[in-house]
mmCIF file of C-alpha atoms in Angstrom:
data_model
loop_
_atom_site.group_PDB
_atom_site.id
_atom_site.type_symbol
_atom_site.label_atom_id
_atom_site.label_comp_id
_atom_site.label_asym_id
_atom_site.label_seq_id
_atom_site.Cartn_x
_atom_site.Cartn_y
_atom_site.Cartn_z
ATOM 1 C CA UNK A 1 3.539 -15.261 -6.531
ATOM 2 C CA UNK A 2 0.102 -14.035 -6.258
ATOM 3 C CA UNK A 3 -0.943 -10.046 -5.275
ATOM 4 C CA UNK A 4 -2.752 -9.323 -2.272
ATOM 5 C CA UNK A 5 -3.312 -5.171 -2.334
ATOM 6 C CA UNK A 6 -3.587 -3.421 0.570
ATOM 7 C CA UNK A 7 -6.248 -0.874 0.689
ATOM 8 C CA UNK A 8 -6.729 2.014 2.895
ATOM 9 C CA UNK A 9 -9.438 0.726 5.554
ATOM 10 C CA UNK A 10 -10.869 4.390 6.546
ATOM 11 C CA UNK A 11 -12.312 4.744 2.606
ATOM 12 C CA UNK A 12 -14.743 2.130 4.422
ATOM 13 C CA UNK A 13 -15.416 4.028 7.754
ATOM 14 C CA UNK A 14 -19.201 2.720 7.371
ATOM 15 C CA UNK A 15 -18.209 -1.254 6.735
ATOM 16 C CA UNK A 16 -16.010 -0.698 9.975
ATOM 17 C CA UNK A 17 -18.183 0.765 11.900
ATOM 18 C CA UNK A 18 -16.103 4.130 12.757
ATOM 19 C CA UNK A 19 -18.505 7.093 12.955
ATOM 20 C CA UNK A 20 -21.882 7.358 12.781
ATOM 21 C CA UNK A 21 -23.671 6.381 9.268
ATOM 22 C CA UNK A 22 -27.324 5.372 7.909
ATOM 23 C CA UNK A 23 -28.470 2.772 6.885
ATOM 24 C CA UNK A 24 -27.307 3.004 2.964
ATOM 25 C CA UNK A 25 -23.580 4.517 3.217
ATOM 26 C CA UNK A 26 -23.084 1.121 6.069
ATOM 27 C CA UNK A 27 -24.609 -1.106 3.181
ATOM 28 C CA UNK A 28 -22.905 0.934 0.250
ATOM 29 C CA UNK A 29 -19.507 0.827 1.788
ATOM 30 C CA UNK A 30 -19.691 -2.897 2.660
ATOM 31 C CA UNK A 31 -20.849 -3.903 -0.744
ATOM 32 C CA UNK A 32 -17.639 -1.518 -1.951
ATOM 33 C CA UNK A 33 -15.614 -3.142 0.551
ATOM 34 C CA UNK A 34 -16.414 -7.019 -0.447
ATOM 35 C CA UNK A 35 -16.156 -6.067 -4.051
ATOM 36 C CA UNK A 36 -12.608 -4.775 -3.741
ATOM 37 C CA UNK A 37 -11.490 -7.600 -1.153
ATOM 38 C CA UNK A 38 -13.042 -10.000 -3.904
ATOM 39 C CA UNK A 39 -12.310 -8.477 -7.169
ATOM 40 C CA UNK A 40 -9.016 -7.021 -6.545
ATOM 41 C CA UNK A 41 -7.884 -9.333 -3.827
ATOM 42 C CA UNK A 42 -7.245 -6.656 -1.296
ATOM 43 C CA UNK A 43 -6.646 -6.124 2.263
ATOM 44 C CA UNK A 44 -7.539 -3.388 4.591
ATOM 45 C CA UNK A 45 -5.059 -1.387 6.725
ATOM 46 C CA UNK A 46 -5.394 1.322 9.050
ATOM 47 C CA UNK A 47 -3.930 4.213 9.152
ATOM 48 C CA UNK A 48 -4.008 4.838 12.670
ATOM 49 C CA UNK A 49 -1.760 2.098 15.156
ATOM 50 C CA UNK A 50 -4.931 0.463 16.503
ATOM 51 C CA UNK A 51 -5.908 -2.363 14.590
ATOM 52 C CA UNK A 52 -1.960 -3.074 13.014
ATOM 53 C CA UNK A 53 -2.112 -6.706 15.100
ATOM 54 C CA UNK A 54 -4.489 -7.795 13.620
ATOM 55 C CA UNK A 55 -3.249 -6.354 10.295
ATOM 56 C CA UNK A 56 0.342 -7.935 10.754
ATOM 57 C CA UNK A 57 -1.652 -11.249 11.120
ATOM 58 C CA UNK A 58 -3.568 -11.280 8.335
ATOM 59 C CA UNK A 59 -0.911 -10.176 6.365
ATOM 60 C CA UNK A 60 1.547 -12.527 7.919
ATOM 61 C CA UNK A 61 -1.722 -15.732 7.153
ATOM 62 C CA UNK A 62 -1.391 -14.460 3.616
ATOM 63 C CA UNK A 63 2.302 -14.877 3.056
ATOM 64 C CA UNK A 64 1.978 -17.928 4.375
ATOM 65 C CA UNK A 65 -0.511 -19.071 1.808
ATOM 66 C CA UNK A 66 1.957 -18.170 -0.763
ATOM 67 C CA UNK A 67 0.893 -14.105 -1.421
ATOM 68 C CA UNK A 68 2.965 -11.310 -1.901
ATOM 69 C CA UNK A 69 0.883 -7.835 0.077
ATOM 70 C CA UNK A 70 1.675 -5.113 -1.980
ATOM 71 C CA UNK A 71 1.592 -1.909 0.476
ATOM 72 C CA UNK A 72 1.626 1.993 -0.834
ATOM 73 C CA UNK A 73 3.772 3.237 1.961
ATOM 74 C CA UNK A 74 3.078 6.855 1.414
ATOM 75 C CA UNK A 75 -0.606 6.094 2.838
ATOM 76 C CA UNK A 76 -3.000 7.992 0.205
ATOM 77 C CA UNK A 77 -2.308 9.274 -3.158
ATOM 78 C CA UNK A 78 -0.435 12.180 -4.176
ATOM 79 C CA UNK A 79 -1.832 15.747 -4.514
ATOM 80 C CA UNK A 80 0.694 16.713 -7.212
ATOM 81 C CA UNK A 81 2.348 13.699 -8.480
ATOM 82 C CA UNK A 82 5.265 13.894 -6.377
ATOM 83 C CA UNK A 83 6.220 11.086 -3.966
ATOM 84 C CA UNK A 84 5.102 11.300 -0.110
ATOM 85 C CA UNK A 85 6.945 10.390 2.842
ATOM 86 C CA UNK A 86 6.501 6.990 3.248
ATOM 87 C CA UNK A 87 5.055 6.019 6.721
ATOM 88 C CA UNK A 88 6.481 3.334 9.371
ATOM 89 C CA UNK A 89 3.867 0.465 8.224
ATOM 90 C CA UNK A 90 5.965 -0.695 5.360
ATOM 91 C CA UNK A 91 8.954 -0.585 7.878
ATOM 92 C CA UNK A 92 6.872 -2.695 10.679
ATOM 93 C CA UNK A 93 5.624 -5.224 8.093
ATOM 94 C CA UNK A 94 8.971 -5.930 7.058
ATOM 95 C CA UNK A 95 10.933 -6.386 10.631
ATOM 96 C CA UNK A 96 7.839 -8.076 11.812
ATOM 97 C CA UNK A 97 6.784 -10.435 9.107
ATOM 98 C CA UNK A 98 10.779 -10.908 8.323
ATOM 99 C CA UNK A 99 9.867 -10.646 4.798
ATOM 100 C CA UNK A 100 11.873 -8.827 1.699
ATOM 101 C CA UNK A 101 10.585 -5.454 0.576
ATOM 102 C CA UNK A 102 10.526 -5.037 -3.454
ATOM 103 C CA UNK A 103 10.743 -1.461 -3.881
ATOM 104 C CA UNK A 104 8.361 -0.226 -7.038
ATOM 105 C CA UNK A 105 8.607 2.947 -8.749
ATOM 106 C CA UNK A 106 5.958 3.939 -10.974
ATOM 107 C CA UNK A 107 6.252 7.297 -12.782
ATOM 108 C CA UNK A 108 3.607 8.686 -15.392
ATOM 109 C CA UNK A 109 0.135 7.328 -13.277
ATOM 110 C CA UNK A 110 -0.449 10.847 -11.659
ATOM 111 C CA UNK A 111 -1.242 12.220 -15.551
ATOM 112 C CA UNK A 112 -3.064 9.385 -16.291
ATOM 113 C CA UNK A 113 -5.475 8.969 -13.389
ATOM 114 C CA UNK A 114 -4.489 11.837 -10.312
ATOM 115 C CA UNK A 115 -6.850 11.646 -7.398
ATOM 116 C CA UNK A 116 -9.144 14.486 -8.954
ATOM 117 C CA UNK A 117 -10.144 12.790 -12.059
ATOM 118 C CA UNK A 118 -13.384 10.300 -12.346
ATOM 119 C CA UNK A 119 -11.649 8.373 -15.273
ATOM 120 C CA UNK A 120 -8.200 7.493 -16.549
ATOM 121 C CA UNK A 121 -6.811 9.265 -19.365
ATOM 122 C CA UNK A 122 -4.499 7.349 -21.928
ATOM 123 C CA UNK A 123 -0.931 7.696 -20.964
ATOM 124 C CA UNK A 124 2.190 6.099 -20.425
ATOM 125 C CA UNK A 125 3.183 4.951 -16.923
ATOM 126 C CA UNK A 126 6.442 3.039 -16.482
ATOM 127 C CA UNK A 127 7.196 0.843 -13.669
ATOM 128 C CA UNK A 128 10.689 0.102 -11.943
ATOM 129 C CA UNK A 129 11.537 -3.058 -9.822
ATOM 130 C CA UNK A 130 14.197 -3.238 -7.739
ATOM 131 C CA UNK A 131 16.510 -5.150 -5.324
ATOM 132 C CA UNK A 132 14.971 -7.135 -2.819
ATOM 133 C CA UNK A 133 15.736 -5.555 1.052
ATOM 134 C CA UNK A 134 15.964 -7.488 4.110
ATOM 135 C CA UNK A 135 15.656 -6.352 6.997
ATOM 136 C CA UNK A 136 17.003 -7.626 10.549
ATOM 137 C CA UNK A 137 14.587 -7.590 13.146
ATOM 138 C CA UNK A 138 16.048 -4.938 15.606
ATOM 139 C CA UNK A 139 15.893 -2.447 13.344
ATOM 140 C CA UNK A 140 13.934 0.518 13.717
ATOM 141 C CA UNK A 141 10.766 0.427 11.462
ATOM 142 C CA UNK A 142 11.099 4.356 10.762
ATOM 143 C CA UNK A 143 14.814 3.929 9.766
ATOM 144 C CA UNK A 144 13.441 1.281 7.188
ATOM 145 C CA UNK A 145 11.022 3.139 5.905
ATOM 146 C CA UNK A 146 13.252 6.097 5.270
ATOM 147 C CA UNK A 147 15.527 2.982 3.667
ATOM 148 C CA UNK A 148 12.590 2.101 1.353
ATOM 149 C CA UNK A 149 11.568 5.579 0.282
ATOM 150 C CA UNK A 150 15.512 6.532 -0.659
ATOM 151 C CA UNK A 151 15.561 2.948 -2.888
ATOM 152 C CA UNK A 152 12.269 3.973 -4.277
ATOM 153 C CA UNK A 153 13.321 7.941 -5.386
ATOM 154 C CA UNK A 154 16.412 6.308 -6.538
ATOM 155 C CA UNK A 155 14.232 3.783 -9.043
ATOM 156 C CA UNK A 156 12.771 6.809 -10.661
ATOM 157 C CA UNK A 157 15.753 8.840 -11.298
ATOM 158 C CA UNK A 158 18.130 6.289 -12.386
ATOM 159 C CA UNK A 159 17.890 5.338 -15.940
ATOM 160 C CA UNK A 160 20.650 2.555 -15.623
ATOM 161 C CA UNK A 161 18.974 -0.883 -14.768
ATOM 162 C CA UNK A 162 21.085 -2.573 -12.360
ATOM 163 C CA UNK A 163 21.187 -6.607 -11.662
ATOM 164 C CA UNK A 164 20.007 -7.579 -8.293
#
């Protein structure tokens, strides 16, 4: 399957229109935004409710076309390293879209690149897949994304890989 990466659609506040901005931060942040849809194959999503239709169809066009979205539930980066609480998104997507959820765990990438550095340092980073989750549809998106986070903690501090 191919990657689609979600991307935090406030970072481009300008592009969207939210706020009031000149002339060059709306034409920075669009050329930003077009370069990271492009380059990276991403996707925008809000972090506030309006605007998750029209996320859950875009995202719902693109598995259709064969993509997997890759989401970061916990909705920005860590201050310290530690995993966030992940938000209901992940959790609507899912029940919604009536699609599996891969939890990832990836330890190590706060040393290597934490939101306060300009540049990566060289590190390791190691990266844990697990069991796919499906979700029935009258579930309650919170209660899966409580489901999620658990799988995901559970990734990082179990050292035994286990078959799916």
């Amino acid at each position: 399957k191919r990657l689609a990466a979600s991307i935090r659609q406030e970072y481009f506040a300008a592009h969207f229109g939210h706020g009031h901005f000149g002339l060059t931060a709306r034409l920075r942040s669009s050329v930003e935004y077009y370069l990271a849809c492009t380059v990276f194959n991403t996707f925008p999503i809000p972090q506030k409710v309006g605007g998750i239709q029209k996320t859950l169809r875009y995202a719902g066009e693109l598995v259709e076309a064969g993509y997997c979205p890759l989401l970061f539930p916990e909705g920005g980066r860590s201050e310290d390293g530690t995993i966030k609480p992940f938000l209901p998104g992940i959790g609507i997507m899912a029940i919604r879209l009536q699609v599996p959820v891969v939890p990832v765990q990836i330890s190590g990438l706060f040393e290597v690149l934490s939101q306060y550095d300009r540049w990566p340092k060289a590190g390791r980073c190691e990266v844990r897949i697990g069991c796919p989750l499906k979700f029935r549809s009258e579930v309650d998106p919170e209660l899966v994304a409580r489901l999620v986070e658990k799988e995901v903690r559970e990734l990082g501090s179990n050292d035994s890989s286990s078959r799916c």
